[in-house]
Short mmCIF file of C-alpha atoms in Angstrom, two decimals:
data_model
loop_
_atom_site.label_atom_id
_atom_site.label_comp_id
_atom_site.label_asym_id
_atom_site.label_seq_id
_atom_site.Cartn_x
_atom_site.Cartn_y
_atom_site.Cartn_z
CA ILE A 1 4.94 111.25 71.91
CA ASN A 2 6.42 114.69 72.67
CA LEU A 3 4.93 117.52 74.71
CA ARG A 4 5.69 120.87 73.05
CA ILE A 5 4.85 124.42 74.25
CA PHE A 6 4.86 127.29 71.73
CA ALA A 7 4.68 131.08 72.02
CA GLY A 8 3.33 133.22 69.16
CA GLY A 9 2.50 130.40 66.76
CA THR A 10 3.38 126.79 66.09
CA ALA A 11 6.45 127.41 63.99
CA ALA A 12 9.61 125.63 65.10
CA ALA A 13 11.22 128.96 65.96
CA ASN A 14 8.42 129.66 68.47
CA GLU A 15 8.83 126.43 70.43
CA ARG A 16 9.84 127.17 74.03
CA ILE A 17 9.58 123.90 75.98
CA ARG A 18 9.73 120.29 74.83
CA ILE A 19 9.37 117.05 76.80
CA THR A 20 10.65 114.10 74.78
CA GLY A 21 8.44 111.08 75.19
CA SER A 22 11.11 108.48 74.33
CA ASN A 23 13.47 109.35 77.20
CA GLY A 24 11.67 111.96 79.36
CA ASN A 25 14.27 114.69 78.74
CA VAL A 26 13.06 118.27 79.25
CA GLY A 27 14.38 121.00 76.98
CA ILE A 28 14.05 124.74 77.60
CA GLY A 29 15.23 126.86 74.71
CA THR A 30 16.18 123.77 72.74
CA THR A 31 14.20 121.25 70.65
CA ALA A 32 16.72 118.42 71.21
CA PRO A 33 17.32 117.97 74.97
CA THR A 34 20.18 115.59 75.65
CA THR A 35 19.82 115.41 79.45
CA LYS A 36 16.94 115.22 81.89
CA LEU A 37 17.05 119.03 82.11
CA HIS A 38 18.64 120.85 79.18
CA VAL A 39 18.53 124.67 79.34
CA VAL A 40 19.88 127.00 76.65
CA GLY A 41 20.21 130.54 78.05
CA THR A 42 20.74 132.05 81.51
CA THR A 43 19.44 130.21 84.54
CA ARG A 44 18.59 131.36 88.06
CA LEU A 45 17.97 129.23 91.12
CA GLN A 46 16.55 131.20 94.07
CA GLY A 47 16.15 130.19 97.70
CA ALA A 48 13.09 130.88 99.79
CA THR A 49 14.43 133.68 102.00
CA THR A 50 16.99 135.57 99.95
CA VAL A 51 16.71 137.09 96.51
CA VAL A 52 19.72 138.56 94.77
CA GLY A 53 19.39 140.29 91.41
CA LEU A 54 21.14 138.85 88.38
CA THR A 55 23.77 140.66 86.37
CA THR A 56 24.48 140.43 82.68
CA THR A 57 27.48 138.16 83.36
CA THR A 58 25.71 135.75 85.68
CA THR A 59 24.93 132.27 84.36
CA LEU A 60 24.05 130.39 87.55
CA LYS A 61 23.39 131.58 91.09
CA VAL A 62 22.23 129.65 94.14
CA THR A 63 21.19 131.64 97.23
CA GLY A 64 20.16 130.43 100.65
CA GLY A 65 19.25 131.88 104.03
CA SER A 66 21.60 132.62 106.90
CA PRO A 67 24.05 131.13 107.61
CA GLY A 68 24.09 129.23 104.31
CA LEU A 69 26.85 129.60 101.77
CA ASP A 70 25.79 131.91 98.97
CA LYS A 71 27.57 130.75 95.81
CA LEU A 72 27.79 132.68 92.58
CA LEU A 73 29.31 131.26 89.41
CA ARG A 74 30.17 134.09 87.05
CA SER A 75 31.18 133.88 83.42
CA ASP A 76 32.34 136.85 81.40
CA ALA A 77 34.57 137.67 78.43
CA ALA A 78 37.62 136.32 80.28
CA GLY A 79 35.96 132.97 80.98
CA LEU A 80 35.15 131.65 84.43
CA ALA A 81 35.89 134.57 86.70
CA SER A 82 35.40 133.54 90.32
CA TRP A 83 33.65 131.64 93.05
CA ILE A 84 32.19 133.84 95.76
CA THR A 85 31.31 132.89 99.33
CA ASN A 86 29.11 135.24 101.39
CA PRO A 87 29.40 138.11 98.91
CA VAL A 88 29.61 140.98 101.36
CA GLY A 89 31.92 143.96 101.57
CA THR A 90 33.76 145.62 98.75
CA ASN A 91 35.03 143.91 95.60
CA ALA A 92 32.93 140.85 96.41
CA ASN A 93 32.94 139.64 92.81
CA ASN A 94 36.75 139.41 92.88
CA ARG A 95 36.99 137.38 96.08
CA ILE A 96 38.05 133.75 96.25
CA PRO A 97 36.86 131.44 99.04
CA LYS A 98 39.19 129.66 101.45
CA TRP A 99 39.24 125.85 101.52
CA ASN A 100 40.34 124.25 104.81
CA GLY A 101 40.93 120.79 103.37
CA THR A 102 37.41 119.42 103.76
CA GLN A 103 34.96 122.27 103.08
CA LEU A 104 34.63 125.93 102.23
CA VAL A 105 35.12 128.16 105.27
CA THR A 106 32.60 130.99 105.64
CA GLY A 107 33.60 134.52 106.54
CA THR A 108 37.19 134.28 105.23
CA LEU A 109 37.80 135.95 101.88
CA PHE A 110 40.88 137.22 100.11
CA ASP A 111 40.67 140.38 98.03
CA ASN A 112 44.35 140.33 96.92
CA GLY A 113 44.01 137.61 94.28
CA SER A 114 45.82 134.99 96.40
CA ILE A 115 44.69 131.45 97.05
CA GLY A 116 45.65 129.59 100.22
CA ILE A 117 45.26 125.82 100.43
CA GLY A 118 46.00 124.45 103.87
CA ASN A 119 46.83 127.88 105.27
CA THR A 120 44.99 131.13 106.12
CA SER A 121 47.61 133.64 104.97
CA PRO A 122 48.82 132.89 101.46
CA GLY A 123 52.13 134.51 100.63
CA ALA A 124 51.83 134.02 96.87
CA ASN A 125 49.15 133.88 94.20
CA LEU A 126 48.91 130.15 95.02
CA HIS A 127 50.20 129.02 98.40
CA ILE A 128 49.90 125.33 99.32
CA THR A 129 50.74 123.91 102.75
CA PRO A 130 50.37 120.11 102.93
CA ASN A 131 48.48 118.76 105.93
CA SER A 132 49.97 115.26 105.72
CA SER A 133 52.98 113.38 104.40
CA THR A 134 51.50 113.16 100.91
CA PHE A 135 52.41 115.41 98.01
CA ALA A 136 51.60 119.09 98.34
CA PHE A 137 51.10 119.35 94.59
CA ARG A 138 50.74 116.59 92.00
CA ILE A 139 49.98 116.44 88.28
CA ASP A 140 49.27 113.16 86.53
CA GLN A 141 49.65 112.91 82.78
CA GLY A 142 46.86 111.17 80.90
CA VAL A 143 47.31 107.77 79.32
CA ASN A 144 47.73 109.21 75.84
CA GLY A 145 48.90 112.65 76.89
CA GLN A 146 51.76 114.09 74.89
CA GLY A 147 51.69 117.66 76.18
CA GLN A 148 53.78 119.40 78.79
CA LEU A 149 52.86 118.78 82.40
CA THR A 150 54.20 122.14 83.54
CA TYR A 151 55.14 125.21 81.53
CA VAL A 152 56.57 128.47 82.89
CA ASN A 153 56.86 131.32 80.39
CA THR A 154 59.31 134.14 81.05
CA THR A 155 61.23 136.53 78.85
CA ASP A 156 63.77 137.38 81.57
CA PRO A 157 66.56 134.76 81.85
CA ALA A 158 67.46 136.00 85.34
CA LYS A 159 64.00 135.26 86.74
CA ILE A 160 63.66 132.32 89.11
CA VAL A 161 61.05 129.96 87.67
CA PHE A 162 61.44 127.32 90.40
CA ALA A 163 62.87 127.41 93.92
CA ALA A 164 62.91 124.80 96.67
CA ALA A 165 64.86 126.33 99.51
CA SER A 166 64.63 128.11 102.84
CA ASN A 167 67.76 130.15 102.00
CA ALA A 168 70.18 130.69 99.14
CA THR A 169 71.61 127.15 99.35
CA GLY A 170 68.63 125.21 98.05
CA MET A 171 67.58 124.38 94.49
CA TYR A 172 66.90 127.04 91.86
CA VAL A 173 65.94 126.92 88.19
CA PHE A 174 66.31 130.15 86.22
CA GLY A 175 64.68 131.46 83.09
CA ASP A 176 67.79 130.84 80.98
CA GLY A 177 67.63 127.10 81.69
CA HIS A 178 70.46 127.16 84.26
CA ALA A 179 70.00 125.32 87.56
CA GLY A 180 71.73 125.69 90.92
CA LEU A 181 71.89 122.99 93.60
CA GLY A 182 73.13 124.29 96.92
CA SER A 183 73.65 127.66 95.27
CA GLY A 184 71.41 130.66 94.68
CA SER A 185 73.26 131.46 91.44
CA ALA A 186 73.98 129.28 88.42
CA PRO A 187 76.64 130.68 86.06
CA SER A 188 76.97 127.21 84.48
CA ARG A 189 74.20 125.09 83.01
CA LEU A 190 74.28 123.13 86.29
CA THR A 191 76.05 124.56 89.35
CA ILE A 192 76.45 122.33 92.40
CA ALA A 193 77.87 123.66 95.67
CA ASP A 194 77.84 121.83 98.99
CA GLY A 195 80.08 122.67 101.90
CA SER A 196 78.40 120.42 104.46
CA VAL A 197 79.09 116.90 103.14
CA SER A 198 81.38 114.51 104.98
CA SER A 199 84.29 112.58 103.49
CA SER A 200 82.15 109.47 103.09
CA ILE A 201 79.34 111.14 101.14
CA PRO A 202 80.00 112.27 97.54
CA ILE A 203 78.52 115.55 96.33
CA VAL A 204 77.15 113.78 93.24
CA ASP A 205 76.37 110.06 93.36
CA VAL A 206 75.44 108.26 90.13
CA ALA A 207 74.31 104.68 90.75
CA THR A 208 73.24 102.52 87.81
CA ASN A 209 71.83 99.19 88.94
CA ALA A 210 71.42 97.19 85.76
CA ALA A 211 71.68 93.68 87.17
CA GLY A 212 71.57 90.87 84.66
CA THR A 213 72.39 93.01 81.63
CA SER A 214 75.39 92.47 79.36
CA ALA A 215 75.45 96.05 78.03
CA ASP A 216 78.22 98.50 78.91
CA VAL A 217 76.03 101.06 80.68
CA ARG A 218 77.71 104.44 81.27
CA GLY A 219 77.39 105.94 84.74
CA ILE A 220 78.38 109.36 83.37
CA ARG A 221 78.98 110.36 79.77
CA SER A 222 80.54 113.71 78.89
CA THR A 223 81.02 115.03 75.36
CA CYS A 224 82.50 118.45 74.56
CA VAL A 225 83.66 118.60 70.95
CA MET A 226 84.00 122.19 69.77
CA ASN A 227 86.21 123.20 66.86
CA PRO A 228 89.36 121.10 66.19
CA GLY A 229 91.75 121.53 69.09
CA TRP A 230 89.13 122.91 71.52
CA GLY A 231 87.03 121.33 74.25
CA PHE A 232 87.58 119.44 77.52
CA GLY A 233 85.57 116.24 77.88
CA LEU A 234 86.26 116.16 81.63
CA GLU A 235 88.18 118.48 83.95
CA ALA A 236 88.78 117.59 87.58
CA THR A 237 90.71 119.29 90.40
CA GLY A 238 91.22 117.79 93.84
CA GLY A 239 93.27 118.87 96.83
CA PHE A 240 94.54 115.29 97.14
CA ILE A 241 93.48 113.27 94.08
CA GLY A 242 92.32 114.86 90.83
CA VAL A 243 90.73 111.71 89.40
CA SER A 244 90.26 108.35 91.12
CA ALA A 245 89.20 105.40 88.96
CA ASN A 246 88.58 101.76 89.83
CA ALA A 247 87.35 98.84 87.76
CA ASP A 248 85.36 96.49 90.00
CA ALA A 249 85.22 93.52 87.62
CA THR A 250 84.60 91.04 90.50
CA THR A 251 84.50 87.51 89.01
CA TYR A 252 84.87 88.58 85.35
CA THR A 253 87.68 86.50 83.83
CA GLY A 254 88.59 89.12 81.20
CA GLY A 255 90.51 92.35 81.68
CA GLY A 256 89.34 95.09 83.98
CA TYR A 257 90.61 98.59 83.17
CA GLY A 258 90.82 101.34 85.75
CA ILE A 259 91.31 103.94 83.01
CA ILE A 260 91.08 103.67 79.21
CA ALA A 261 92.33 106.68 77.28
CA SER A 262 92.72 107.27 73.56
CA ALA A 263 93.39 110.19 71.25
CA THR A 264 92.45 110.26 67.57
CA GLY A 265 92.83 112.68 64.70
CA SER A 266 94.26 113.18 61.23
CA ALA A 267 97.11 115.63 61.94
CA GLY A 268 99.51 116.71 64.63
CA VAL A 269 100.46 114.60 67.65
CA ARG A 270 97.97 112.64 69.76
CA TYR A 271 98.60 111.55 73.34
CA GLY A 272 96.48 108.75 74.77
CA VAL A 273 97.80 109.60 78.25
CA TYR A 274 99.75 112.76 79.04
CA GLY A 275 101.10 113.45 82.51
CA SER A 276 102.85 116.48 83.95
CA ALA A 277 103.67 117.68 87.44
CA SER A 278 105.21 120.76 89.04
CA ASN A 279 106.50 121.31 92.56
CA THR A 280 108.44 124.27 93.90
CA GLY A 281 109.36 122.52 97.14
CA GLY A 282 110.07 118.89 96.25
CA GLU A 283 110.06 116.22 93.58
CA ALA A 284 107.53 116.12 90.74
CA TRP A 285 106.60 113.01 88.78
CA GLY A 286 104.75 113.13 85.47
CA GLY A 287 103.75 109.50 85.97
CA TYR A 288 103.97 107.26 89.04
CA PHE A 289 102.93 103.63 89.32
CA PRO A 290 103.33 102.25 92.86
CA THR A 291 103.64 98.46 92.96
CA LYS A 292 103.47 96.22 96.01
CA THR A 293 103.23 92.97 94.06
CA TYR A 294 104.11 92.01 90.51
CA THR A 295 100.45 91.54 89.59
CA SER A 296 100.03 95.25 88.79
CA GLU A 297 103.09 95.94 86.61
CA LEU A 298 103.15 98.41 83.73
CA ARG A 299 102.71 96.87 80.28
CA VAL A 300 103.45 98.85 77.11
CA GLY A 301 102.95 97.59 73.55
CA GLY A 302 101.22 94.37 74.57
CA GLU A 303 99.27 92.55 77.26
CA GLN A 304 101.92 89.94 77.97
CA GLY A 305 103.72 90.67 81.21
CA ALA A 306 107.05 89.37 82.45
CA THR A 307 106.93 87.57 85.79
CA GLY A 308 108.96 89.34 88.41
CA TYR A 309 109.24 92.68 86.60
CA VAL A 310 107.46 95.94 87.31
CA ALA A 311 107.36 97.09 83.64
CA SER A 312 107.14 95.14 80.37
CA ILE A 313 107.69 96.85 77.01
CA ASN A 314 106.97 95.02 73.77
CA GLY A 315 108.86 97.19 71.28
CA LYS A 316 111.73 99.63 71.04
CA LEU A 317 112.65 102.09 73.78
CA ILE A 318 114.52 105.34 73.25
CA ALA A 319 115.60 107.79 75.91
CA THR A 320 118.02 110.67 76.27
CA GLU A 321 119.12 109.31 79.63
CA VAL A 322 118.60 106.10 81.59
CA ARG A 323 119.45 105.78 85.25
CA VAL A 324 119.72 102.37 86.90
CA ALA A 325 119.82 102.18 90.67
CA LEU A 326 121.81 99.03 91.48
CA GLN A 327 121.10 96.95 94.54
CA SER A 328 124.63 95.40 94.46
CA SER A 329 127.98 97.15 94.89
CA TRP A 330 129.81 98.75 91.97
CA PRO A 331 132.87 96.69 90.88
CA ASP A 332 135.54 98.99 92.31
CA TYR A 333 136.48 96.00 94.44
CA VAL A 334 138.60 94.83 91.47
CA PHE A 335 141.24 97.41 92.39
CA ALA A 336 141.42 96.29 96.02
CA ASN A 337 144.79 94.87 97.16
CA ASP A 338 143.27 91.56 98.18
CA TYR A 339 141.36 91.00 94.91
CA GLN A 340 142.26 87.67 93.34
CA LEU A 341 142.75 88.24 89.62
CA MET A 342 142.46 85.09 87.54
CA ASP A 343 145.74 83.92 86.08
CA ILE A 344 146.01 84.83 82.42
CA HIS A 345 146.53 81.19 81.43
CA GLN A 346 143.45 80.14 83.40
CA LEU A 347 141.52 82.91 81.66
CA GLU A 348 142.61 81.53 78.31
CA GLN A 349 141.50 78.00 79.22
CA SER A 350 138.09 79.28 80.49
CA ILE A 351 137.46 81.21 77.29
CA LYS A 352 138.32 78.19 75.16
CA ALA A 353 136.02 75.97 77.22
CA GLU A 354 133.01 78.29 77.65
CA ASN A 355 133.29 80.61 74.62
CA HIS A 356 132.64 83.64 76.85
CA LEU A 357 134.35 85.53 79.64
CA PRO A 358 134.08 84.10 83.15
CA GLY A 359 131.11 85.52 85.03
CA MET A 360 129.41 86.72 81.85
CA PRO A 361 126.18 85.09 80.57
CA SER A 362 126.35 82.85 77.54
CA ALA A 363 124.54 83.59 74.28
CA CYS A 364 121.92 80.97 75.08
CA GLU A 365 121.25 82.52 78.47
CA VAL A 366 120.84 85.98 76.93
CA GLU A 367 118.53 84.63 74.25
CA GLU A 368 116.37 82.87 76.81
CA ASN A 369 116.39 85.34 79.69
CA GLY A 370 117.40 88.65 78.13
CA LEU A 371 119.80 91.10 79.74
CA HIS A 372 119.65 92.70 83.16
CA LEU A 373 120.83 96.16 82.20
CA GLY A 374 122.21 97.22 85.56
CA GLU A 375 123.76 93.86 86.37
CA MET A 376 125.28 93.53 82.90
CA GLN A 377 126.73 97.02 83.05
CA SER A 378 128.33 96.13 86.37
CA LYS A 379 129.87 92.93 84.94
CA ILE A 380 131.18 94.80 81.89
CA VAL A 381 132.88 97.36 84.16
CA GLU A 382 134.27 94.48 86.23
CA LYS A 383 135.79 92.85 83.12
CA LEU A 384 137.08 96.21 81.89
CA GLU A 385 138.84 96.89 85.18
CA GLU A 386 140.30 93.37 85.18
CA SER A 387 141.54 93.99 81.62
CA HIS A 388 143.36 97.07 82.82
CA LEU A 389 145.03 95.00 85.55
CA TYR A 390 146.16 92.50 82.89
CA ILE A 391 147.48 95.38 80.79
CA ILE A 392 149.37 96.74 83.76
CA GLN A 393 150.90 93.29 84.39
CA LEU A 394 151.91 93.00 80.74
CA GLN A 395 153.43 96.48 80.79
CA LYS A 396 155.49 95.55 83.82
CA GLN A 397 156.74 92.44 82.02
CA ILE A 398 157.57 94.54 78.93
CA ASP A 399 159.47 97.06 81.04
CA GLU A 400 161.42 94.24 82.73
CA LEU A 401 162.32 92.68 79.35
CA LYS A 402 163.43 96.09 78.04
CA ALA A 403 165.75 96.46 81.01
CA GLN A 404 167.23 93.02 80.38
CA VAL A 405 167.75 93.78 76.67
CA ASN A 406 169.48 97.01 77.52
CA GLU A 407 171.85 95.17 79.90
CA LEU A 408 172.70 92.65 77.17
CA LYS A 409 173.42 95.46 74.71
CA LYS A 410 175.89 96.98 77.10
#
């Protein structure tokens, strides 16, 4: 059973109030109330001691006696316009109340369009000062939300859209998408400047803790591929070391590589590793590999190293000049007066027995152990100098025989 009140006839258009018997909802200006009190049209709630006239833009007003908080909720063409506390003075309809963290504070209004939360003197349109260690401002995205949490619209790329700093060395985000950390300007997409760090603290620290995974996770990945022949993937300059790389493979039984470099293409020359150096006051090395033990030797053309050698090359080697710094003395000792030259007949017997010169390695030894370039060159010079001594001896014998022949002719 419904209770219905009409005005000017019982037509449906003349119904003013309805009380629905099924649920007890009361409707004013509507024939289908959905709540206990459902009002269609403007509404006014008035206290017992104060009466304030309504305006054409007022939808709900609650007034009370002194010192109560008079609240006015206005709605106009621009939507919800303002909340007003103690509407006194000029421009009352444009004032915004102050909130001290727990309640509205009476007697404090701001006519300049600024809102202060946690402070009494806002220095911006919205000025928040946290009163605890929690977040000053927080936005949570809904469970199924796909929209943007924060959006700042600007047509000026030089405008600062975000700043977290007490001076020009903080964090800035500009309208062109550039960001500066430790710098009030950002000529690059990301500019980082810090002159206060110590030697033990890196300016940028990338830590990827992916324990238990078998994937090759990249700490930093840089790609800069422009047109063919243009683009630096990584450029580094250091007063002491330009690039420092270390492979911490710990207990991994496979290879650990400090640096892997490759160059690909379909024309021209590609250099997997290219080194150059310049020095106006000393030596310059394009490549330098210091070795304390033979476990870190240089290997070219293969992974198989040679025990006891600093460099191992599996393939051909060509050079315009090779310099060998010998640890032993050069064989000029052959020309010393006290040098014992092997008798020529003994030399003949040794060659017949060994099939190689005395002191020289055999073919089997060379095949098994290879040649020591510096040592072999020294032995060759030694044998060459000995050969000259044999030639000198033979020449002396020839000269002596010529003299004897000449005597016999006479």
